Coordinates of N, CA and C in Angstrom, one line a residue:
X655 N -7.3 11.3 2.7 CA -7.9 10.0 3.0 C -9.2 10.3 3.8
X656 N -9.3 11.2 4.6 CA -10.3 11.5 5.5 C -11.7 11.7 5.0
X657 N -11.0 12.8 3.9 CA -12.0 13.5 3.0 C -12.5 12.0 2.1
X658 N -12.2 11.6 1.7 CA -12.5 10.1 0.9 C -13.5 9.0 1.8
X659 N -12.9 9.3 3.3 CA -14.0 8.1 4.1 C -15.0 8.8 4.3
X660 N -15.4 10.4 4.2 CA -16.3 11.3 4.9 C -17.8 10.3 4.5
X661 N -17.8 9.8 3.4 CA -18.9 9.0 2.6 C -19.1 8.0 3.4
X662 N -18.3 7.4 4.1 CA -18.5 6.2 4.7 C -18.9 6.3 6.4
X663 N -20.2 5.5 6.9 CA -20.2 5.1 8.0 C -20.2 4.3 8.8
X664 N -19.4 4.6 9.9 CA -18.5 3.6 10.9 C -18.5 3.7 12.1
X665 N -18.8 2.8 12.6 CA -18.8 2.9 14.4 C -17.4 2.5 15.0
X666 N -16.6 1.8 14.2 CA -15.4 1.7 14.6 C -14.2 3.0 14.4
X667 N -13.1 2.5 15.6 CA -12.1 4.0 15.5 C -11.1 3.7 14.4
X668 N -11.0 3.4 13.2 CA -9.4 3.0 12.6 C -8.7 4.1 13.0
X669 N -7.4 3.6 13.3 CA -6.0 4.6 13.0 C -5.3 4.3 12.2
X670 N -4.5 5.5 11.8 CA -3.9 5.7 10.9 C -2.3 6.3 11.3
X671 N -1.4 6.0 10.4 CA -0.2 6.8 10.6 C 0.3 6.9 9.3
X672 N 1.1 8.6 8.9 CA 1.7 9.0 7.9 C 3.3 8.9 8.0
X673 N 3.5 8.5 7.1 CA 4.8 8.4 7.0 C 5.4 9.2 5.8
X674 N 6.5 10.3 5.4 CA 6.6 10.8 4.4 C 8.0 10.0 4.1
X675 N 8.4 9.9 2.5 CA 9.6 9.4 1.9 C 10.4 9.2 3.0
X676 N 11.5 8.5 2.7 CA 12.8 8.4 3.5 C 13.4 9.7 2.6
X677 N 14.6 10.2 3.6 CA 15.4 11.1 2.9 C 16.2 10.7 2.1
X678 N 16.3 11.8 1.2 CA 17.3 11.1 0.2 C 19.0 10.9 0.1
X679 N 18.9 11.5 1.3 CA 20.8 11.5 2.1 C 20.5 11.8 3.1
X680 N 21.6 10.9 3.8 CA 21.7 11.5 5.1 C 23.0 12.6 5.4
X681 N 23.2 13.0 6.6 CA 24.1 14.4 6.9 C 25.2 14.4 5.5
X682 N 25.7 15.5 5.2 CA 26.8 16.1 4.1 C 26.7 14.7 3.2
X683 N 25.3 14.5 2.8 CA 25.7 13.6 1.3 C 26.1 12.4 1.9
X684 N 25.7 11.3 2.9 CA 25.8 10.5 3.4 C 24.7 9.7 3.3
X685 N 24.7 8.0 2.8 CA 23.9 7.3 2.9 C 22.4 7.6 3.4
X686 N 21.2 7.7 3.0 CA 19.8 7.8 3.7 C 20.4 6.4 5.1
X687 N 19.7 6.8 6.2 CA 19.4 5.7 7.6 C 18.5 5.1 6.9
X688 N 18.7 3.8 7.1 CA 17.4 2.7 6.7 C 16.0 3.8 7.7
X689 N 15.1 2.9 7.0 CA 13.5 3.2 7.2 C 13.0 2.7 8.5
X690 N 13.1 3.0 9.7 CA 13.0 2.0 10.5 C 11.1 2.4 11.3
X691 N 10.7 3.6 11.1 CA 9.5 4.2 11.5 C 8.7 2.8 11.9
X692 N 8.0 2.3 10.6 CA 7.4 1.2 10.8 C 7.7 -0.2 11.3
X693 N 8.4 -0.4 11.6 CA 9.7 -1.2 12.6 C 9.1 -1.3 13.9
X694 N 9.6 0.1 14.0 CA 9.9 1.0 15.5 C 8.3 0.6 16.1
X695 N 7.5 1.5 15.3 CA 5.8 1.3 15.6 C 5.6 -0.6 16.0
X696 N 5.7 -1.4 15.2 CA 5.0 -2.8 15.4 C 6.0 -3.4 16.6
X697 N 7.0 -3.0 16.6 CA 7.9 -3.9 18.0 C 7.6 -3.0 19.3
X698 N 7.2 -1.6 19.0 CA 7.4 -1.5 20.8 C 5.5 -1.5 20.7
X699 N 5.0 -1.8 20.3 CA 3.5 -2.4 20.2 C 3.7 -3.7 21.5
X700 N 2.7 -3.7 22.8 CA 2.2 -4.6 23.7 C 1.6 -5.8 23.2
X701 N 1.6 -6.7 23.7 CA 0.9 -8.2 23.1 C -0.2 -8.4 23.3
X702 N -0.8 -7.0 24.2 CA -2.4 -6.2 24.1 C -2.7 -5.8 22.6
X703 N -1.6 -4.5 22.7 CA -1.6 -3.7 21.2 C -2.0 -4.6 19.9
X704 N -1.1 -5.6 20.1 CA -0.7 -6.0 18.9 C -1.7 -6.6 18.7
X705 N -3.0 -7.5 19.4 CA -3.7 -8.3 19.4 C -5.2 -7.3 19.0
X706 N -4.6 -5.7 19.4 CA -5.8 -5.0 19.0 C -6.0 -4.5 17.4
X707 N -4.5 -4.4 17.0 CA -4.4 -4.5 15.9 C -5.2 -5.2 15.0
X708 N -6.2 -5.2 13.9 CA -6.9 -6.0 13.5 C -6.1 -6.0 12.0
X709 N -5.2 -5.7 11.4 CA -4.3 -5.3 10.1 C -4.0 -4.6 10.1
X710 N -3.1 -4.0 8.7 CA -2.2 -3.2 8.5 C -2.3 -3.0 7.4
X711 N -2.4 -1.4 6.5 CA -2.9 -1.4 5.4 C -1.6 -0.7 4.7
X712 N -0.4 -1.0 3.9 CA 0.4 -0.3 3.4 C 0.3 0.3 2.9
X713 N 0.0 2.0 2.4 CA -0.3 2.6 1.2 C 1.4 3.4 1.0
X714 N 1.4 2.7 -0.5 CA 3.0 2.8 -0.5 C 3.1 3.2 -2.4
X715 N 4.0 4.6 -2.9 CA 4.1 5.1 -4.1 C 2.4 4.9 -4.9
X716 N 1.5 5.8 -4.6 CA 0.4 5.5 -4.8 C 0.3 6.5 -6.8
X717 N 1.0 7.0 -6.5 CA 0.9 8.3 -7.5 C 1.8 8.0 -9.1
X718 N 2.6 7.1 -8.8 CA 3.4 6.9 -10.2 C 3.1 6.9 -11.4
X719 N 3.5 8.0 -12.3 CA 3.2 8.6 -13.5 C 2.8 7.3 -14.4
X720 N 3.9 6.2 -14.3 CA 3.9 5.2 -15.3 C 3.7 4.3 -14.6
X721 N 2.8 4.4 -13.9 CA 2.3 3.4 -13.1 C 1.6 2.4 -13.1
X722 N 1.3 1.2 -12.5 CA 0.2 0.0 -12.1 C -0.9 0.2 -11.3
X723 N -1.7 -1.1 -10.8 CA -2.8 -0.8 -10.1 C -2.5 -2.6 -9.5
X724 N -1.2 -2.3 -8.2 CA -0.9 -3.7 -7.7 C -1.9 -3.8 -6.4
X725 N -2.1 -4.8 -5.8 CA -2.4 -4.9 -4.8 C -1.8 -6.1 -3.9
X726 N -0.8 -6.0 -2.6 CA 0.3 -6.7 -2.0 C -0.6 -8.0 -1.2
X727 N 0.2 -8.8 -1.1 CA -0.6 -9.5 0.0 C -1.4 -10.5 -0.9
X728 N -1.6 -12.2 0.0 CA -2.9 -12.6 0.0 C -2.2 -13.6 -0.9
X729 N -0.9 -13.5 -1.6 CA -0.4 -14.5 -3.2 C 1.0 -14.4 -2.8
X730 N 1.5 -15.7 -3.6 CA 2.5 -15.8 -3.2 C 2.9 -17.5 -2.6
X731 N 4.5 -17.4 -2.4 CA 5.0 -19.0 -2.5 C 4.8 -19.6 -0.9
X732 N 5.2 -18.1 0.1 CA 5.1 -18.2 1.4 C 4.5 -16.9 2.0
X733 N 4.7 -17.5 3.7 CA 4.3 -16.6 4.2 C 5.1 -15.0 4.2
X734 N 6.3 -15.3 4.0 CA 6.7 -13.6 3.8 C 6.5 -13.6 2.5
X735 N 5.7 -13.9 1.6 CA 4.9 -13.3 0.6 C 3.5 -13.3 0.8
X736 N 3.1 -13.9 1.1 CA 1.1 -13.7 1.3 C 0.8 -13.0 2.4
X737 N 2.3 -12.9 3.3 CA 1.4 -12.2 4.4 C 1.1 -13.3 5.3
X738 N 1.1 -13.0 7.0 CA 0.0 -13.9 7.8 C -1.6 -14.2 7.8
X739 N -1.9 -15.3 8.2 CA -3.4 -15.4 7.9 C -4.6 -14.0 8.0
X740 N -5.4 -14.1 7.3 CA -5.8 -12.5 7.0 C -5.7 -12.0 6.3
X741 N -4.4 -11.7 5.5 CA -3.6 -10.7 4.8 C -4.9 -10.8 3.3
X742 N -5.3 -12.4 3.3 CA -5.7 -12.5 1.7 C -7.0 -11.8 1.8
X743 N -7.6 -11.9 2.9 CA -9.0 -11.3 3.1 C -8.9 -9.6 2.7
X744 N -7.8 -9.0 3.2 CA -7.7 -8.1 3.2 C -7.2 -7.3 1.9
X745 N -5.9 -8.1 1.6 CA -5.8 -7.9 -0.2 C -7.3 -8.0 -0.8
X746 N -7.4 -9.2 -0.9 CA -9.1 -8.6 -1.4 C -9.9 -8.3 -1.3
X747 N -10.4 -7.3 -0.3 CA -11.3 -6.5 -0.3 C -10.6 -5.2 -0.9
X748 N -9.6 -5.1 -0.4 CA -8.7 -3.6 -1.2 C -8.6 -3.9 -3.1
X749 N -8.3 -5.1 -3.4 CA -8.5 -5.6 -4.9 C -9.9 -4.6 -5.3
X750 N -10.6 -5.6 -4.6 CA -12.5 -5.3 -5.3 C -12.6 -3.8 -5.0
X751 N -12.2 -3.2 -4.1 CA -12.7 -1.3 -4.4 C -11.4 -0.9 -5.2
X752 N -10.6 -0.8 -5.3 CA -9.8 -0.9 -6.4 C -10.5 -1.3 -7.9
X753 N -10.8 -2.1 -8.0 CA -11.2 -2.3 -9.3 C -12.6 -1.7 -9.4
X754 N -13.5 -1.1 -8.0 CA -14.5 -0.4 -8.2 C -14.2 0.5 -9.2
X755 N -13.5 0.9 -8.9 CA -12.7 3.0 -9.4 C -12.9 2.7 -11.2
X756 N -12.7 1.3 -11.7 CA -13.0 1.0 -13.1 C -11.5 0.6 -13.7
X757 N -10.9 0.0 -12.8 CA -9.1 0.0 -13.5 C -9.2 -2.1 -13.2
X758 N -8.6 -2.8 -13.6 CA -8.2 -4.2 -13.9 C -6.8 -4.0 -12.5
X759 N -7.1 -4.8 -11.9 CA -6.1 -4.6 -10.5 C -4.8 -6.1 -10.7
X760 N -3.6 -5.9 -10.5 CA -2.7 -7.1 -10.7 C -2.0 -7.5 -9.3
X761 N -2.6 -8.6 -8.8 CA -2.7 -9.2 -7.5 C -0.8 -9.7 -7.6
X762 N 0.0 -9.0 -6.4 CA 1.5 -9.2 -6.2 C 1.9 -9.9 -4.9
X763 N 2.9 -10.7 -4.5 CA 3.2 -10.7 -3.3 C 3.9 -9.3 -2.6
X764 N 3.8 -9.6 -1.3 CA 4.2 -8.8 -0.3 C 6.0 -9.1 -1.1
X765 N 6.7 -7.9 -0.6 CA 8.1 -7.7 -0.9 C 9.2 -7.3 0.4
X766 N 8.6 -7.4 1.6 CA 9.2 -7.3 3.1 C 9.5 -5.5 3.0
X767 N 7.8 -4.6 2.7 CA 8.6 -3.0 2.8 C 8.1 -3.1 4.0
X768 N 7.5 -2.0 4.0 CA 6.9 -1.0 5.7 C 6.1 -2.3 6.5
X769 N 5.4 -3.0 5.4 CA 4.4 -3.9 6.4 C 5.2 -5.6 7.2
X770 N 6.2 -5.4 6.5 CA 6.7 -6.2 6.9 C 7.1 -6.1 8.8
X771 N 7.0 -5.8 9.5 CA 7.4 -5.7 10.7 C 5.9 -6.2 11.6
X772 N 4.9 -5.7 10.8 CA 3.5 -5.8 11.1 C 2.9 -7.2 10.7
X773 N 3.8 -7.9 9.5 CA 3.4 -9.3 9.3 C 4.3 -10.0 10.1
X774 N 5.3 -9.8 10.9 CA 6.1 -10.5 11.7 C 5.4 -10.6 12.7
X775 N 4.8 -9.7 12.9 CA 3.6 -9.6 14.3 C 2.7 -10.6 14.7
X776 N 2.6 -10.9 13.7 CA 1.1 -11.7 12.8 C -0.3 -11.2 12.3
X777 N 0.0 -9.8 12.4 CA -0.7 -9.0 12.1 C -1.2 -9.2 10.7
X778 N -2.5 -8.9 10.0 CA -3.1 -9.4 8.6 C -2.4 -8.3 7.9
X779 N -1.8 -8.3 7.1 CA -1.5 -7.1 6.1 C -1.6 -7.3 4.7
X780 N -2.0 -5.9 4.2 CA -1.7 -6.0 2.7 C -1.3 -4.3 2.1
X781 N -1.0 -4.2 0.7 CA 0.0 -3.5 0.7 C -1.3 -2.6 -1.0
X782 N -0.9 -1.2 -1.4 CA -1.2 -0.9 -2.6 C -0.3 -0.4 -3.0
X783 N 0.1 -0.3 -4.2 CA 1.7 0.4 -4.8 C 1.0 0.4 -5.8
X784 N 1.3 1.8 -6.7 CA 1.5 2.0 -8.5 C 2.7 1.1 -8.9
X785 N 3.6 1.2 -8.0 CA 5.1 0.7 -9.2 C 6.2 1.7 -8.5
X786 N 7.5 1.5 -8.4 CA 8.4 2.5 -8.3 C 9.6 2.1 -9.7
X787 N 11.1 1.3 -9.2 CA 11.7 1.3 -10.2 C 11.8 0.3 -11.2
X788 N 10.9 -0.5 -11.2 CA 10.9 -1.8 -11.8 C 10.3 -1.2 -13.6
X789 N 10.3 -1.7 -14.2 CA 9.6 -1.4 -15.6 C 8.0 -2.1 -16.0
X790 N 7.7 -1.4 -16.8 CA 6.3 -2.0 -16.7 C 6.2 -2.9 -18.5
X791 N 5.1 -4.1 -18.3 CA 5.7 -4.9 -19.3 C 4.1 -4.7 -20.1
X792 N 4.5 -5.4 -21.7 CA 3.6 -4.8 -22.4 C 2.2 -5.0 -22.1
X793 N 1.8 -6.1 -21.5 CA 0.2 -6.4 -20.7 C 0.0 -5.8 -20.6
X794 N 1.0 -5.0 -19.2 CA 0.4 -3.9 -18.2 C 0.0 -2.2 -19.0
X795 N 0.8 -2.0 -20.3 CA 1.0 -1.0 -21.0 C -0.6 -1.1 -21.6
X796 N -0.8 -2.1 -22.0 CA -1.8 -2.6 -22.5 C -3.4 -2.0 -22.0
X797 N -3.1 -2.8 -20.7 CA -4.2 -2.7 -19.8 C -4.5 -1.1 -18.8
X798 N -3.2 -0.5 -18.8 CA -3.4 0.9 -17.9 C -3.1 1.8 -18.7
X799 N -2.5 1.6 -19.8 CA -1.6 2.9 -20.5 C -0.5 2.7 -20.1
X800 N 0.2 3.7 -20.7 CA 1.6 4.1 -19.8 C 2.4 3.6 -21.6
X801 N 3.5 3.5 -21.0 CA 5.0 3.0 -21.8 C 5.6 2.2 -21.3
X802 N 5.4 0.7 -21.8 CA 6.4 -0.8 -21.6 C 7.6 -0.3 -21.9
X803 N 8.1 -1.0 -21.1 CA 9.6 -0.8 -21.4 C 10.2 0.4 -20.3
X804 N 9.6 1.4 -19.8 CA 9.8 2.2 -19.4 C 9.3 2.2 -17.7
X805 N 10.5 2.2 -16.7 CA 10.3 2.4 -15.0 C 8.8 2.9 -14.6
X806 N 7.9 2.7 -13.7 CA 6.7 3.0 -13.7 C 6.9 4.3 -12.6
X807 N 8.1 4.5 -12.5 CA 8.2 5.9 -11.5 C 9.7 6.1 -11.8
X808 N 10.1 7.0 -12.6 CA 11.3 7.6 -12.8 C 12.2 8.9 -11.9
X809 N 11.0 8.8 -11.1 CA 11.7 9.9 -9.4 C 11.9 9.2 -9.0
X810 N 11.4 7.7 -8.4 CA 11.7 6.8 -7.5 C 12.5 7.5 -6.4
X811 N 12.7 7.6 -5.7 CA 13.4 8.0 -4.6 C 14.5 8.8 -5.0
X812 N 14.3 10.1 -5.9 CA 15.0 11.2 -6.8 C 14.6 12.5 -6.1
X813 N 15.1 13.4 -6.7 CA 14.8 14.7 -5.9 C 13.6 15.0 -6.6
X814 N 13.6 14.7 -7.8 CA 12.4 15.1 -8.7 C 11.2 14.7 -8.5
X815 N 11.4 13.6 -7.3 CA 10.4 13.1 -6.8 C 9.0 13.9 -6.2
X816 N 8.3 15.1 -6.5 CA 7.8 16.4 -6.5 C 6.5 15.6 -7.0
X817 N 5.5 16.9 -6.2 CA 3.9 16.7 -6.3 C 4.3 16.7 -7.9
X818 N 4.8 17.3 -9.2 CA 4.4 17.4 -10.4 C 4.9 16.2 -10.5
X819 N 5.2 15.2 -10.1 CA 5.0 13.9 -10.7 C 4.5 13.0 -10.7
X820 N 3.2 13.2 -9.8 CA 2.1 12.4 -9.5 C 1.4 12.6 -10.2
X821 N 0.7 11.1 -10.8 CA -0.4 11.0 -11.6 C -2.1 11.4 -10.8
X822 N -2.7 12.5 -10.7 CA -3.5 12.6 -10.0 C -5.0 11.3 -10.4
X823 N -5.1 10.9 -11.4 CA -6.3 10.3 -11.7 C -5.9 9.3 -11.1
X824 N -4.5 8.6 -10.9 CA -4.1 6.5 -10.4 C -4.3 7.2 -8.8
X825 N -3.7 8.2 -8.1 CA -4.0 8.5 -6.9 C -5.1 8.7 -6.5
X826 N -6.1 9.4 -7.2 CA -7.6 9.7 -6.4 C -8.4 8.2 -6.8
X827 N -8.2 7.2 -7.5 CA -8.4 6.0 -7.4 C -8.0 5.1 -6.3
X828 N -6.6 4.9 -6.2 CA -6.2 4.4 -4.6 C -6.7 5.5 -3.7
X829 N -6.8 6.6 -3.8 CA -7.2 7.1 -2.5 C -8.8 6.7 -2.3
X830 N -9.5 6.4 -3.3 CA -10.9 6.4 -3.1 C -11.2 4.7 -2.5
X831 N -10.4 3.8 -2.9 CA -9.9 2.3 -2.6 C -9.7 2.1 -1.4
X832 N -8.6 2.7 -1.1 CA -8.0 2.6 0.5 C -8.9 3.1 1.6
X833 N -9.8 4.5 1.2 CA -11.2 4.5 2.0 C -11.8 3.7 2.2
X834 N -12.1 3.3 1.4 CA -13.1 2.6 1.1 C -13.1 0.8 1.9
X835 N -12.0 0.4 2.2 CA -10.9 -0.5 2.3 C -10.9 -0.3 4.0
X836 N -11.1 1.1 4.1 CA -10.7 1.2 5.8 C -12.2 1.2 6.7
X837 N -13.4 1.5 5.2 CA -14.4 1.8 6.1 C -15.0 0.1 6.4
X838 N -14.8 -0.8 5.2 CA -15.3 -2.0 5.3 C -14.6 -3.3 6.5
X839 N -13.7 -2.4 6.8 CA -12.8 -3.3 8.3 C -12.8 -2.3 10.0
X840 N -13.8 -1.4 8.9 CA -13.4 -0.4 11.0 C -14.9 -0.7 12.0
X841 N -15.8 -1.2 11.0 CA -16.7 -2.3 12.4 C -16.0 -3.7 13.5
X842 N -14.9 -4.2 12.1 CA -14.7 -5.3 13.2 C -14.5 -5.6 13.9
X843 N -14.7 -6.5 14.8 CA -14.0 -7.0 16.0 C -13.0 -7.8 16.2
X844 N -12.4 -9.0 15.6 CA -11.5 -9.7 15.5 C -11.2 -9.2 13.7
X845 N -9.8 -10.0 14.2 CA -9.0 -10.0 12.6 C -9.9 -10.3 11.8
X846 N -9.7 -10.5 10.9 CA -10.3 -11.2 9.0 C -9.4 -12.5 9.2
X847 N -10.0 -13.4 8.5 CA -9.3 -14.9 8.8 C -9.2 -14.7 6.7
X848 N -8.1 -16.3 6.6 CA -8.3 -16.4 5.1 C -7.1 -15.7 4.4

């Protein structure tokens, strides 16, 4: 990601935090522990912190072989789908460099994953996913490639889940998005409204 904003200049500091997979079991073949990382981060956040927070950018299964080109946030029936005020501003601007890269982008609600603790906050968030276990339908076959009918990530949270199953061309597109995405919000000073 760094290498992707190197292009971009910014007087503002964004941060960032990595988070890798959940495990796939926990001790001797025992249930994975829920996910709680991003949780953990937005609740012991100060009502300073939280206020410095200007959003939350989910980058979540970016790489899926049989994948989409979703973008979370901003749509939807409610607020734990659109996200808190902000969230849309921010979905789209990640939409439009997304669809810079030359791909048709399919605007989704939020689904309560990692960012969800950060939209309880009231923090703006929005989310990017290829797709994990869900199937992809013939539109989308249509419009990205791939195979309808068929899970848009068949590691999904599998052991096979391995760098050879990343699609490198859908990832260096979100990666070049999400740059892009971080350099156009790291001047500001207050949230994004909208």
């Amino acid at each position: 990601m760094a290498r992707r904003a190197s292009g971009h200049r910014v007087a503002g500091r964004p941060r960032g935090a990595h988070r890798a997979a959940p495990p796939l079991s926990g001790p001797a073949g025992t249930p994975a522990p829920p996910r709680t990382v991003t949780g953990h981060a937005a609740n012991a956040l100060s009502p300073d912190e939280r206020s410095a927070h200007l959003l939350y950018l989910n980058a979540d299964m970016l790489g899926s072989p049989n994948g989409g080109y979703f973008v979370q946030g901003g749509t939807g029936d409610d607020e734990e789908e659109t996200g808190p005020s902000g969230s849309a501003a921010v979905a789209g601007v990640l939409a439009e460099e997304l669809a810079a890269t030359g791909v048709t982008v399919e605007r989704i609600p939020l689904y309560g994953d990692d960012d969800a603790p950060f939209a309880a906050a009231g923090i703006p968030v929005a989310g990017a996913v290829t797709g994990d276990g869900d199937s992809k339908t013939d539109d989308q076959a249509r419009q990205w490639g791939g195979t309808a009918g068929e899970v848009y990530d068949r590691c999904y949270h599998a052991a096979c889940d391995t760098l050879g199953n990343v699609d490198p061309d859908r990832f260096d597109r979100y990666t070049r998005a999400i740059a892009a995405t971080v350099a156009r919000f790291a001047d500001a000073t207050e949230r994004p409204s909208g």
